[in-house]
PDB file of C-alpha atoms in Angstrom:
ATOM      1  CA  MET R   1      11.155  65.871  31.481  1.00 81.00           C
ATOM      2  CA  VAL R   2      12.337  62.842  29.548  1.00 83.00           C
ATOM      3  CA  ASP R   3       8.972  61.016  29.633  1.00 78.00           C
ATOM      4  CA  ALA R   4       6.949  63.998  28.752  1.00 74.00           C
ATOM      5  CA  ASP R   5       5.403  64.520  25.261  1.00 70.00           C
ATOM      6  CA  TRP R   6       5.745  68.397  25.212  1.00 75.00           C
ATOM      7  CA  LYS R   7       9.148  68.623  23.625  1.00 84.00           C
ATOM      8  CA  PRO R   8      12.208  66.376  22.652  1.00 88.00           C
ATOM      9  CA  SER R   9      14.635  66.025  25.502  1.00 89.00           C
ATOM     10  CA  MET R  10      17.962  64.987  23.966  1.00 92.00           C
ATOM     11  CA  GLY R  11      19.347  68.568  24.160  1.00 92.00           C
ATOM     12  CA  PHE R  12      18.437  68.881  27.833  1.00 94.00           C
ATOM     13  CA  VAL R  13      19.487  65.619  29.477  1.00 93.00           C
ATOM     14  CA  TYR R  14      23.147  66.300  30.167  1.00 94.00           C
ATOM     15  CA  GLY R  15      22.605  70.005  30.976  1.00 93.00           C
ATOM     16  CA  GLU R  16      19.836  69.297  33.482  1.00 93.00           C
ATOM     17  CA  ILE R  17      21.833  66.554  35.309  1.00 94.00           C
ATOM     18  CA  LYS R  18      24.743  69.064  35.471  1.00 93.00           C
ATOM     19  CA  VAL R  19      22.395  71.673  36.974  1.00 93.00           C
ATOM     20  CA  ALA R  20      21.095  68.973  39.510  1.00 94.00           C
ATOM     21  CA  LYS R  21      24.544  68.318  40.591  1.00 94.00           C
ATOM     22  CA  GLU R  22      25.205  72.049  41.234  1.00 94.00           C
ATOM     23  CA  GLU R  23      22.034  72.284  43.164  1.00 95.00           C
ATOM     24  CA  ILE R  24      22.904  69.241  45.353  1.00 95.00           C
ATOM     25  CA  MET R  25      26.271  70.826  46.192  1.00 95.00           C
ATOM     26  CA  LYS R  26      24.547  74.058  47.024  1.00 94.00           C
ATOM     27  CA  ALA R  27      21.890  72.401  49.209  1.00 94.00           C
ATOM     28  CA  LEU R  28      24.690  70.703  51.250  1.00 93.00           C
ATOM     29  CA  GLY R  29      26.423  73.934  51.871  1.00 92.00           C
ATOM     30  CA  GLY R  30      29.437  73.096  49.563  1.00 90.00           C
ATOM     31  CA  ASN R  31      30.590  70.463  52.000  1.00 93.00           C
ATOM     32  CA  GLU R  32      32.606  68.078  49.804  1.00 92.00           C
ATOM     33  CA  LYS R  33      32.482  65.246  52.386  1.00 93.00           C
ATOM     34  CA  ALA R  34      28.613  65.410  52.315  1.00 94.00           C
ATOM     35  CA  TYR R  35      27.959  65.749  48.619  1.00 94.00           C
ATOM     36  CA  LYS R  36      30.794  63.728  47.121  1.00 94.00           C
ATOM     37  CA  PRO R  37      29.201  60.233  47.729  1.00 94.00           C
ATOM     38  CA  ILE R  38      25.925  61.457  46.013  1.00 95.00           C
ATOM     39  CA  ILE R  39      27.745  63.042  43.046  1.00 95.00           C
ATOM     40  CA  ASP R  40      29.799  59.751  42.679  1.00 95.00           C
ATOM     41  CA  ILE R  41      26.637  57.736  42.437  1.00 95.00           C
ATOM     42  CA  ILE R  42      25.274  60.077  39.711  1.00 94.00           C
ATOM     43  CA  THR R  43      28.432  60.044  37.790  1.00 92.00           C
ATOM     44  CA  THR R  44      28.573  56.225  37.939  1.00 93.00           C
ATOM     45  CA  LYS R  45      24.979  55.842  36.615  1.00 91.00           C
ATOM     46  CA  MET R  46      25.727  58.428  33.866  1.00 91.00           C
ATOM     47  CA  LYS R  47      28.937  56.844  32.628  1.00 90.00           C
ATOM     48  CA  GLY R  48      28.519  55.306  29.233  1.00 86.00           C
ATOM     49  CA  ARG R  49      24.853  56.036  29.154  1.00 88.00           C
ATOM     50  CA  LEU R  50      24.065  59.756  29.656  1.00 89.00           C
ATOM     51  CA  ASP R  51      27.471  61.235  28.959  1.00 90.00           C
ATOM     52  CA  SER R  52      28.003  59.992  25.466  1.00 92.00           C
ATOM     53  CA  LYS R  53      29.363  62.039  22.591  1.00 94.00           C
ATOM     54  CA  LEU R  54      25.796  62.401  21.361  1.00 94.00           C
ATOM     55  CA  HIS R  55      24.540  63.837  24.611  1.00 94.00           C
ATOM     56  CA  LEU R  56      27.541  66.214  24.914  1.00 94.00           C
ATOM     57  CA  THR R  57      27.136  67.423  21.314  1.00 95.00           C
ATOM     58  CA  ALA R  58      23.399  68.022  21.934  1.00 95.00           C
ATOM     59  CA  TYR R  59      24.431  69.874  25.066  1.00 95.00           C
ATOM     60  CA  LEU R  60      26.764  72.149  23.085  1.00 95.00           C
ATOM     61  CA  LEU R  61      24.368  72.673  20.287  1.00 96.00           C
ATOM     62  CA  ASN R  62      21.479  73.676  22.658  1.00 95.00           C
ATOM     63  CA  PRO R  63      21.513  77.484  22.703  1.00 95.00           C
ATOM     64  CA  TYR R  64      19.833  77.404  26.163  1.00 95.00           C
ATOM     65  CA  TYR R  65      23.068  76.388  27.682  1.00 95.00           C
ATOM     66  CA  HIS R  66      25.559  77.841  25.126  1.00 94.00           C
ATOM     67  CA  TYR R  67      24.364  81.380  25.434  1.00 93.00           C
ATOM     68  CA  LYS R  68      24.247  81.212  29.272  1.00 90.00           C
ATOM     69  CA  ASP R  69      27.830  79.861  29.702  1.00 89.00           C
ATOM     70  CA  SER R  70      30.434  81.375  27.375  1.00 82.00           C
ATOM     71  CA  GLN R  71      32.992  78.975  28.784  1.00 88.00           C
ATOM     72  CA  LEU R  72      31.098  75.849  27.745  1.00 89.00           C
ATOM     73  CA  GLN R  73      32.882  75.823  24.335  1.00 89.00           C
ATOM     74  CA  HIS R  74      36.239  75.678  25.969  1.00 91.00           C
ATOM     75  CA  ASP R  75      35.580  72.512  27.935  1.00 91.00           C
ATOM     76  CA  PRO R  76      38.050  69.893  26.615  1.00 92.00           C
ATOM     77  CA  ASP R  77      35.748  66.930  27.373  1.00 91.00           C
ATOM     78  CA  ILE R  78      32.864  68.492  25.514  1.00 93.00           C
ATOM     79  CA  MET R  79      34.966  69.522  22.482  1.00 93.00           C
ATOM     80  CA  ASP R  80      36.571  66.132  22.245  1.00 94.00           C
ATOM     81  CA  ALA R  81      33.171  64.508  22.310  1.00 94.00           C
ATOM     82  CA  VAL R  82      31.899  66.885  19.570  1.00 94.00           C
ATOM     83  CA  LEU R  83      34.824  66.222  17.262  1.00 94.00           C
ATOM     84  CA  GLU R  84      34.408  62.410  17.698  1.00 95.00           C
ATOM     85  CA  PHE R  85      30.667  62.702  17.094  1.00 95.00           C
ATOM     86  CA  PHE R  86      31.193  64.573  13.718  1.00 95.00           C
ATOM     87  CA  ASP R  87      33.935  62.081  12.791  1.00 94.00           C
ATOM     88  CA  THR R  88      31.449  59.237  13.340  1.00 94.00           C
ATOM     89  CA  LEU R  89      28.507  60.935  11.703  1.00 93.00           C
ATOM     90  CA  LEU R  90      30.451  62.145   8.639  1.00 93.00           C
ATOM     91  CA  PHE R  91      32.784  59.237   8.498  1.00 93.00           C
ATOM     92  CA  GLY R  92      34.908  59.276   5.385  1.00 90.00           C
ATOM     93  CA  ASP R  93      33.667  62.643   4.155  1.00 92.00           C
ATOM     94  CA  LEU R  94      36.609  64.874   5.167  1.00 93.00           C
ATOM     95  CA  GLU R  95      35.385  67.846   3.122  1.00 94.00           C
ATOM     96  CA  MET R  96      32.094  67.926   4.938  1.00 94.00           C
ATOM     97  CA  GLN R  97      33.882  67.565   8.296  1.00 94.00           C
ATOM     98  CA  ARG R  98      36.035  70.513   7.422  1.00 94.00           C
ATOM     99  CA  GLN R  99      33.005  72.573   6.377  1.00 95.00           C
ATOM    100  CA  VAL R 100      31.101  71.763   9.556  1.00 95.00           C
ATOM    101  CA  VAL R 101      33.846  71.720  12.194  1.00 94.00           C
ATOM    102  CA  THR R 102      36.180  74.573  10.980  1.00 94.00           C
ATOM    103  CA  ILE R 103      33.803  76.927   9.288  1.00 95.00           C
ATOM    104  CA  GLU R 104      30.204  76.588  10.470  1.00 95.00           C
ATOM    105  CA  LEU R 105      30.708  75.503  14.070  1.00 95.00           C
ATOM    106  CA  PRO R 106      32.931  78.567  14.898  1.00 94.00           C
ATOM    107  CA  LYS R 107      30.181  80.883  13.730  1.00 95.00           C
ATOM    108  CA  TYR R 108      27.823  79.371  16.342  1.00 95.00           C
ATOM    109  CA  LYS R 109      30.514  79.315  19.052  1.00 93.00           C
ATOM    110  CA  GLN R 110      31.502  83.002  18.400  1.00 93.00           C
ATOM    111  CA  LYS R 111      27.767  84.095  17.911  1.00 93.00           C
ATOM    112  CA  VAL R 112      28.279  85.755  14.630  1.00 91.00           C
ATOM    113  CA  ASP R 113      25.850  86.494  11.713  1.00 91.00           C
ATOM    114  CA  ARG R 114      22.315  85.660  12.706  1.00 92.00           C
ATOM    115  CA  PHE R 115      23.624  83.959  15.822  1.00 95.00           C
ATOM    116  CA  GLY R 116      24.604  87.384  17.187  1.00 92.00           C
ATOM    117  CA  VAL R 117      21.359  89.282  16.791  1.00 94.00           C
ATOM    118  CA  ALA R 118      19.473  90.401  19.944  1.00 93.00           C
ATOM    119  CA  LEU R 119      16.494  88.223  19.056  1.00 94.00           C
ATOM    120  CA  ALA R 120      18.658  85.093  18.952  1.00 94.00           C
ATOM    121  CA  HIS R 121      19.848  85.746  22.477  1.00 93.00           C
ATOM    122  CA  SER R 122      16.468  86.587  24.008  1.00 93.00           C
ATOM    123  CA  SER R 123      14.715  83.603  22.294  1.00 92.00           C
ATOM    124  CA  CYS R 124      16.806  80.995  24.223  1.00 93.00           C
ATOM    125  CA  MET R 125      17.028  82.513  27.674  1.00 92.00           C
ATOM    126  CA  VAL R 126      13.956  80.716  29.110  1.00 91.00           C
ATOM    127  CA  ASN R 127      13.280  77.015  28.752  1.00 89.00           C
ATOM    128  CA  ASP R 128       9.477  77.371  28.623  1.00 85.00           C
ATOM    129  CA  ALA R 129       6.761  75.632  26.535  1.00 79.00           C
ATOM    130  CA  ASP R 130       7.451  77.941  23.509  1.00 83.00           C
ATOM    131  CA  PHE R 131      11.228  77.249  23.267  1.00 91.00           C
ATOM    132  CA  GLU R 132      12.362  74.380  21.219  1.00 91.00           C
ATOM    133  CA  PRO R 133      16.111  74.242  20.236  1.00 94.00           C
ATOM    134  CA  ALA R 134      15.369  72.606  16.854  1.00 94.00           C
ATOM    135  CA  SER R 135      13.044  75.440  15.929  1.00 94.00           C
ATOM    136  CA  TRP R 136      15.588  78.001  17.084  1.00 96.00           C
ATOM    137  CA  TRP R 137      18.171  76.521  14.760  1.00 96.00           C
ATOM    138  CA  GLY R 138      15.732  76.583  11.945  1.00 94.00           C
ATOM    139  CA  THR R 139      15.201  80.303  12.535  1.00 94.00           C
ATOM    140  CA  PHE R 140      18.752  81.544  13.167  1.00 95.00           C
ATOM    141  CA  GLY R 141      20.888  78.915  11.510  1.00 94.00           C
ATOM    142  CA  GLY R 142      20.735  80.202   7.911  1.00 92.00           C
ATOM    143  CA  SER R 143      24.378  80.978   7.601  1.00 93.00           C
ATOM    144  CA  THR R 144      25.368  77.395   8.635  1.00 95.00           C
ATOM    145  CA  PRO R 145      23.137  75.117   6.551  1.00 95.00           C
ATOM    146  CA  HIS R 146      25.079  71.892   7.109  1.00 96.00           C
ATOM    147  CA  LEU R 147      25.367  72.380  10.841  1.00 96.00           C
ATOM    148  CA  THR R 148      21.837  73.492  11.129  1.00 96.00           C
ATOM    149  CA  LYS R 149      20.610  70.285   9.519  1.00 96.00           C
ATOM    150  CA  ILE R 150      22.673  68.122  11.885  1.00 96.00           C
ATOM    151  CA  ALA R 151      21.594  70.189  14.952  1.00 96.00           C
ATOM    152  CA  ILE R 152      17.943  69.901  14.080  1.00 96.00           C
ATOM    153  CA  ARG R 153      18.233  66.077  13.708  1.00 95.00           C
ATOM    154  CA  ILE R 154      20.077  65.793  17.058  1.00 95.00           C
ATOM    155  CA  LEU R 155      17.788  68.158  19.053  1.00 94.00           C
ATOM    156  CA  SER R 156      14.730  66.521  17.696  1.00 92.00           C
ATOM    157  CA  LEU R 157      15.604  63.198  19.277  1.00 91.00           C
ATOM    158  CA  THR R 158      13.816  61.791  22.415  1.00 86.00           C
ATOM    159  CA  SER R 159      15.541  60.056  25.242  1.00 84.00           C
ATOM    160  CA  SER R 160      12.870  57.578  26.265  1.00 78.00           C
ATOM    161  CA  SER R 161      10.557  55.007  24.798  1.00 74.00           C
ATOM    162  CA  SER R 162       7.621  56.239  26.811  1.00 73.00           C
ATOM    163  CA  GLY R 163       5.984  57.707  23.656  1.00 70.00           C
ATOM    164  CA  CYS R 164       6.147  54.284  22.043  1.00 73.00           C
ATOM    165  CA  GLU R 165       4.720  52.612  25.149  1.00 74.00           C
ATOM    166  CA  ARG R 166       1.780  54.956  25.082  1.00 74.00           C
ATOM    167  CA  ASN R 167       1.266  54.343  21.423  1.00 75.00           C
ATOM    168  CA  TRP R 168       1.252  50.576  22.001  1.00 74.00           C
ATOM    169  CA  SER R 169      -1.325  51.000  24.756  1.00 78.00           C
ATOM    170  CA  THR R 170      -3.517  52.875  22.291  1.00 79.00           C
ATOM    171  CA  PHE R 171      -3.009  49.992  19.754  1.00 79.00           C
ATOM    172  CA  GLU R 172      -4.075  47.420  22.381  1.00 78.00           C
ATOM    173  CA  ALA R 173      -7.252  49.430  23.195  1.00 78.00           C
ATOM    174  CA  ILE R 174      -8.235  49.376  19.534  1.00 78.00           C
ATOM    175  CA  HIS R 175      -7.120  45.941  18.370  1.00 79.00           C
ATOM    176  CA  THR R 176      -9.150  43.778  20.770  1.00 77.00           C
ATOM    177  CA  LYS R 177     -10.444  40.267  20.451  1.00 73.00           C
ATOM    178  CA  LYS R 178     -13.684  41.453  18.934  1.00 72.00           C
ATOM    179  CA  ARG R 179     -12.002  43.842  16.476  1.00 70.00           C
ATOM    180  CA  ASN R 180      -9.002  41.711  15.366  1.00 74.00           C
ATOM    181  CA  ARG R 181      -9.948  41.569  11.718  1.00 75.00           C
ATOM    182  CA  LEU R 182      -9.304  45.253  11.057  1.00 75.00           C
ATOM    183  CA  GLU R 183      -7.350  45.867   8.005  1.00 79.00           C
ATOM    184  CA  THR R 184      -3.809  47.190   8.534  1.00 80.00           C
ATOM    185  CA  SER R 185      -4.516  50.699   6.961  1.00 84.00           C
ATOM    186  CA  ARG R 186      -7.768  51.034   8.894  1.00 82.00           C
ATOM    187  CA  LEU R 187      -6.086  50.062  12.162  1.00 82.00           C
ATOM    188  CA  ASN R 188      -3.206  52.477  11.556  1.00 84.00           C
ATOM    189  CA  ASN R 189      -5.643  55.303  10.860  1.00 86.00           C
ATOM    190  CA  LEU R 190      -7.568  54.640  14.036  1.00 85.00           C
ATOM    191  CA  VAL R 191      -4.433  54.633  16.175  1.00 85.00           C
ATOM    192  CA  TYR R 192      -3.213  57.818  14.464  1.00 86.00           C
ATOM    193  CA  VAL R 193      -6.485  59.667  15.151  1.00 87.00           C
ATOM    194  CA  GLN R 194      -6.856  58.489  18.795  1.00 83.00           C
ATOM    195  CA  PHE R 195      -3.259  58.971  19.846  1.00 82.00           C
ATOM    196  CA  ASN R 196      -2.974  62.409  18.387  1.00 84.00           C
ATOM    197  CA  ALA R 197      -6.404  63.457  19.804  1.00 86.00           C
ATOM    198  CA  ASN R 198      -5.101  62.516  23.189  1.00 82.00           C
ATOM    199  CA  LEU R 199      -1.834  64.402  22.631  1.00 80.00           C
ATOM    200  CA  MET R 200      -3.691  67.508  21.508  1.00 84.00           C
ATOM    201  CA  GLU R 201      -5.964  67.364  24.582  1.00 83.00           C
ATOM    202  CA  LYS R 202      -2.948  66.996  26.911  1.00 78.00           C
ATOM    203  CA  ASN R 203      -1.204  69.942  25.307  1.00 76.00           C
ATOM    204  CA  LYS R 204      -4.322  72.078  25.628  1.00 79.00           C
ATOM    205  CA  LYS R 205      -4.609  71.201  29.296  1.00 77.00           C
ATOM    206  CA  ARG R 206      -0.923  71.840  29.897  1.00 71.00           C
ATOM    207  CA  LYS R 207      -1.184  75.287  28.337  1.00 70.00           C
ATOM    208  CA  ASP R 208      -4.393  76.166  30.281  1.00 72.00           C
ATOM    209  CA  ARG R 209      -2.872  75.023  33.677  1.00 66.00           C
ATOM    210  CA  THR R 210       0.628  76.358  32.855  1.00 56.00           C
ATOM    211  CA  PHE R 211       2.296  73.226  33.997  1.00 51.00           C
ATOM    212  CA  GLU R 212       3.547  70.021  32.246  1.00 47.00           C
ATOM    213  CA  VAL R 213       1.233  67.130  32.074  1.00 44.00           C
ATOM    214  CA  LEU R 214       3.306  63.921  32.114  1.00 45.00           C
ATOM    215  CA  LEU R 215       0.534  61.288  31.946  1.00 45.00           C
ATOM    216  CA  ALA R 216      -2.966  61.539  30.532  1.00 43.00           C
ATOM    217  CA  ASN R 217      -5.704  61.328  33.095  1.00 44.00           C
ATOM    218  CA  ASP R 218      -7.883  59.578  30.615  1.00 46.00           C
ATOM    219  CA  SER R 219      -6.114  57.875  27.639  1.00 43.00           C
ATOM    220  CA  HIS R 220      -9.211  57.138  25.748  1.00 47.00           C
ATOM    221  CA  THR R 221     -10.878  60.520  25.226  1.00 47.00           C
ATOM    222  CA  ALA R 222     -11.211  59.908  21.510  1.00 49.00           C
ATOM    223  CA  GLN R 223     -13.429  56.809  21.616  1.00 52.00           C
ATOM    224  CA  GLU R 224     -16.217  58.704  19.716  1.00 53.00           C
ATOM    225  CA  TRP R 225     -13.851  59.217  16.832  1.00 53.00           C
ATOM    226  CA  ILE R 226     -13.214  55.393  16.735  1.00 54.00           C
ATOM    227  CA  VAL R 227     -16.920  54.931  16.387  1.00 55.00           C
ATOM    228  CA  TYR R 228     -17.009  57.501  13.637  1.00 55.00           C
ATOM    229  CA  CYS R 229     -14.290  55.700  11.769  1.00 57.00           C
ATOM    230  CA  ASP R 230     -15.963  52.371  12.207  1.00 57.00           C
ATOM    231  CA  ASP R 231     -19.024  53.823  10.491  1.00 58.00           C
ATOM    232  CA  HIS R 232     -17.090  55.281   7.561  1.00 59.00           C
ATOM    233  CA  ASP R 233     -14.577  53.986   5.106  1.00 58.00           C
ATOM    234  CA  VAL R 234     -11.369  55.035   6.781  1.00 53.00           C
ATOM    235  CA  ASP R 235      -9.243  53.633   4.122  1.00 54.00           C
ATOM    236  CA  GLN R 236     -10.475  56.470   1.893  1.00 58.00           C
ATOM    237  CA  VAL R 237     -10.087  59.113   4.566  1.00 58.00           C
ATOM    238  CA  ASP R 238      -6.941  61.088   5.194  1.00 66.00           C
ATOM    239  CA  PRO R 239      -5.988  60.760   8.899  1.00 65.00           C
ATOM    240  CA  GLU R 240      -4.818  64.411   8.993  1.00 67.00           C
ATOM    241  CA  SER R 241      -8.350  65.606   7.867  1.00 68.00           C
ATOM    242  CA  VAL R 242      -9.805  63.632  10.676  1.00 62.00           C
ATOM    243  CA  MET R 243      -7.477  65.233  13.088  1.00 65.00           C
ATOM    244  CA  GLU R 244      -8.521  68.648  11.873  1.00 69.00           C
ATOM    245  CA  ALA R 245     -12.075  67.600  12.774  1.00 67.00           C
ATOM    246  CA  VAL R 246     -10.884  66.428  16.189  1.00 61.00           C
ATOM    247  CA  ASP R 247      -9.177  69.763  16.815  1.00 65.00           C
ATOM    248  CA  GLU R 248     -12.318  71.626  15.803  1.00 67.00           C
ATOM    249  CA  ALA R 249     -14.373  69.445  18.150  1.00 61.00           C
ATOM    250  CA  LEU R 250     -12.021  70.175  21.038  1.00 58.00           C
ATOM    251  CA  ARG R 251     -12.292  73.912  20.400  1.00 62.00           C
ATOM    252  CA  THR R 252     -16.030  73.861  20.180  1.00 58.00           C
ATOM    253  CA  ASP R 253     -16.417  71.797  23.361  1.00 53.00           C
ATOM    254  CA  ASP R 254     -14.499  74.224  25.529  1.00 51.00           C
ATOM    255  CA  ASN R 255     -17.600  75.563  27.197  1.00 52.00           C
ATOM    256  CA  GLN R 256     -19.276  72.138  27.523  1.00 51.00           C
ATOM    257  CA  ALA R 257     -19.054  69.694  30.271  1.00 49.00           C
ATOM    258  CA  PRO R 258     -16.459  66.983  29.648  1.00 48.00           C
ATOM    259  CA  ARG R 259     -17.957  63.764  28.299  1.00 47.00           C
ATOM    260  CA  LYS R 260     -17.353  60.546  30.064  1.00 45.00           C
ATOM    261  CA  SER R 261     -15.251  58.359  27.789  1.00 44.00           C
ATOM    262  CA  SER R 262     -16.115  54.765  27.174  1.00 44.00           C
ATOM    263  CA  ARG R 263     -14.301  52.235  29.353  1.00 47.00           C
ATOM    264  CA  THR R 264     -12.096  50.081  27.099  1.00 47.00           C
ATOM    265  CA  ARG R 265     -11.488  46.396  27.738  1.00 46.00           C
ATOM    266  CA  GLU R 266      -8.036  45.084  28.510  1.00 46.00           C
ATOM    267  CA  LEU R 267      -6.606  42.711  25.988  1.00 43.00           C
ATOM    268  CA  PHE R 268      -7.082  39.530  28.058  1.00 45.00           C
ATOM    269  CA  ASP R 269     -10.016  40.664  30.155  1.00 47.00           C
ATOM    270  CA  GLU R 270     -12.496  37.742  29.998  1.00 48.00           C
ATOM    271  CA  ASN R 271     -14.892  39.298  32.503  1.00 50.00           C
ATOM    272  CA  PHE R 272     -15.254  42.671  30.883  1.00 46.00           C
ATOM    273  CA  GLU R 273     -18.684  44.281  31.245  1.00 50.00           C
ATOM    274  CA  SER R 274     -19.672  47.190  29.067  1.00 47.00           C
ATOM    275  CA  GLU R 275     -21.073  50.293  30.896  1.00 48.00           C
ATOM    276  CA  ASP R 276     -23.824  50.499  28.287  1.00 46.00           C
ATOM    277  CA  GLU R 277     -24.923  46.939  28.617  1.00 44.00           C
ATOM    278  CA  GLU R 278     -27.595  45.805  31.150  1.00 46.00           C
ATOM    279  CA  GLN R 279     -26.311  43.404  33.809  1.00 45.00           C
ATOM    280  CA  VAL R 280     -27.976  40.099  33.822  1.00 45.00           C
ATOM    281  CA  PHE R 281     -28.073  38.484  37.136  1.00 44.00           C
ATOM    282  CA  GLU R 282     -28.134  34.726  37.307  1.00 44.00           C
ATOM    283  CA  GLU R 283     -30.535  33.008  39.628  1.00 46.00           C
ATOM    284  CA  CYS R 284     -28.893  31.665  42.720  1.00 45.00           C
ATOM    285  CA  GLU R 285     -30.112  29.145  45.281  1.00 47.00           C
ATOM    286  CA  TYR R 286     -30.645  30.266  48.883  1.00 43.00           C
ATOM    287  CA  GLU R 287     -31.914  28.967  52.063  1.00 47.00           C
ATOM    288  CA  SER R 288     -34.962  30.343  53.796  1.00 46.00           C
ATOM    289  CA  ASP R 289     -34.321  32.198  57.048  1.00 47.00           C
ATOM    290  CA  GLY R 290     -37.681  31.294  58.438  1.00 48.00           C
ATOM    291  CA  VAL R 291     -39.353  34.518  57.551  1.00 46.00           C
ATOM    292  CA  GLN R 292     -42.670  33.997  55.808  1.00 48.00           C
ATOM    293  CA  ILE R 293     -43.234  36.183  52.773  1.00 42.00           C
ATOM    294  CA  LEU R 294     -46.750  37.119  51.951  1.00 45.00           C
ATOM    295  CA  GLU R 295     -47.868  37.980  48.459  1.00 46.00           C
ATOM    296  CA  GLU R 296     -51.045  39.608  47.680  1.00 46.00           C
ATOM    297  CA  VAL R 297     -52.549  38.609  44.413  1.00 46.00           C
ATOM    298  CA  GLY R 298     -55.092  41.021  42.943  1.00 50.00           C
ATOM    299  CA  GLU R 299     -58.299  39.688  41.492  1.00 49.00           C
ATOM    300  CA  ASP R 300     -59.178  40.254  37.865  1.00 47.00           C
TER     301      ASP R 300
END
C-alpha cells in the first residue's frame, strides 16, 4: 500500500496498522500472552516514526476511518496530537488556529452541513480504487475552507520514496553514456513522458485485473516515445500534449498484441549488446580433433 502508485498513503498508514493489530489479536484467539509480544514489537517499531502527530491527524481527517468509528474523535491521544499539529502548522496565527480548531473541525467531527449528507457517508465506506480522501474533502468540505485546504495537503502526501526511486531509474535509462549531452529541458521532457506512460499503463492493467499492481513488469514500455522525441524538437513540445498522444496510443492498441520493448542498457554496463544489432563473432583458435574435413569445390 505504501509503495504503490495508485493513491497517496499518508491517510491510511496509522489506520491500517491499527487494523493489523486487531486482526493479529483475533487470529490468536484473544490470548494476551500469545499476542502481546507481537504487538509490543509493532508498537516499538512505530514509536516516533509511524505514530507522529502528522500520522494521527491524517488518521482523524480520513473519512474512511472517522465515519466508521464515531468514538475516534474522543481518543485523547489522537486529539492531543491533532491540537499539537495545528499549533505547529499555524504557529503564531492564533486567529487561524481558532477558526480551524474551534469552528471548522467540530463541523467535521459532528458531521454537519455537507458532511452529514447521505452521499458523504456512502462515498467513504469502501477503500477501493475510486476513493481518495483528498478528493472527498474537495467535494464535501465547502463549509470548512481552511480545514479543507489543510486536509487535502495532508491526505495527498506519500509515505515512501519508492516513487522517486522509480523516477530515478527512468532517468538512468534515458541519460546513458551515449546520450549524456541531452539538454536539461529535453531530458526532463523525456523522463516526464516515459514515467507517466508507464504509470498510465500500470493503472490501466490494475483496473482491468481489479487488483493493485505494485511494480511494473516492464518499466520501459515507452521506448518508442523516446525515439519520437529524439527525432523532434522536444524543447518546443509540451510534455502534456505528448502524454495525450501516449494515452491515445494505449487506447488504440488495446486489441493489438503487446509490443516487445527495447532492452535498455544499465548505466555502467560495458558489455551491452543491442537486440537489433548483429552479433560479430571473433575468430578463435582451436585444435584439430583428428577428423578430416572434405570440401568439394565446384568447377566453373
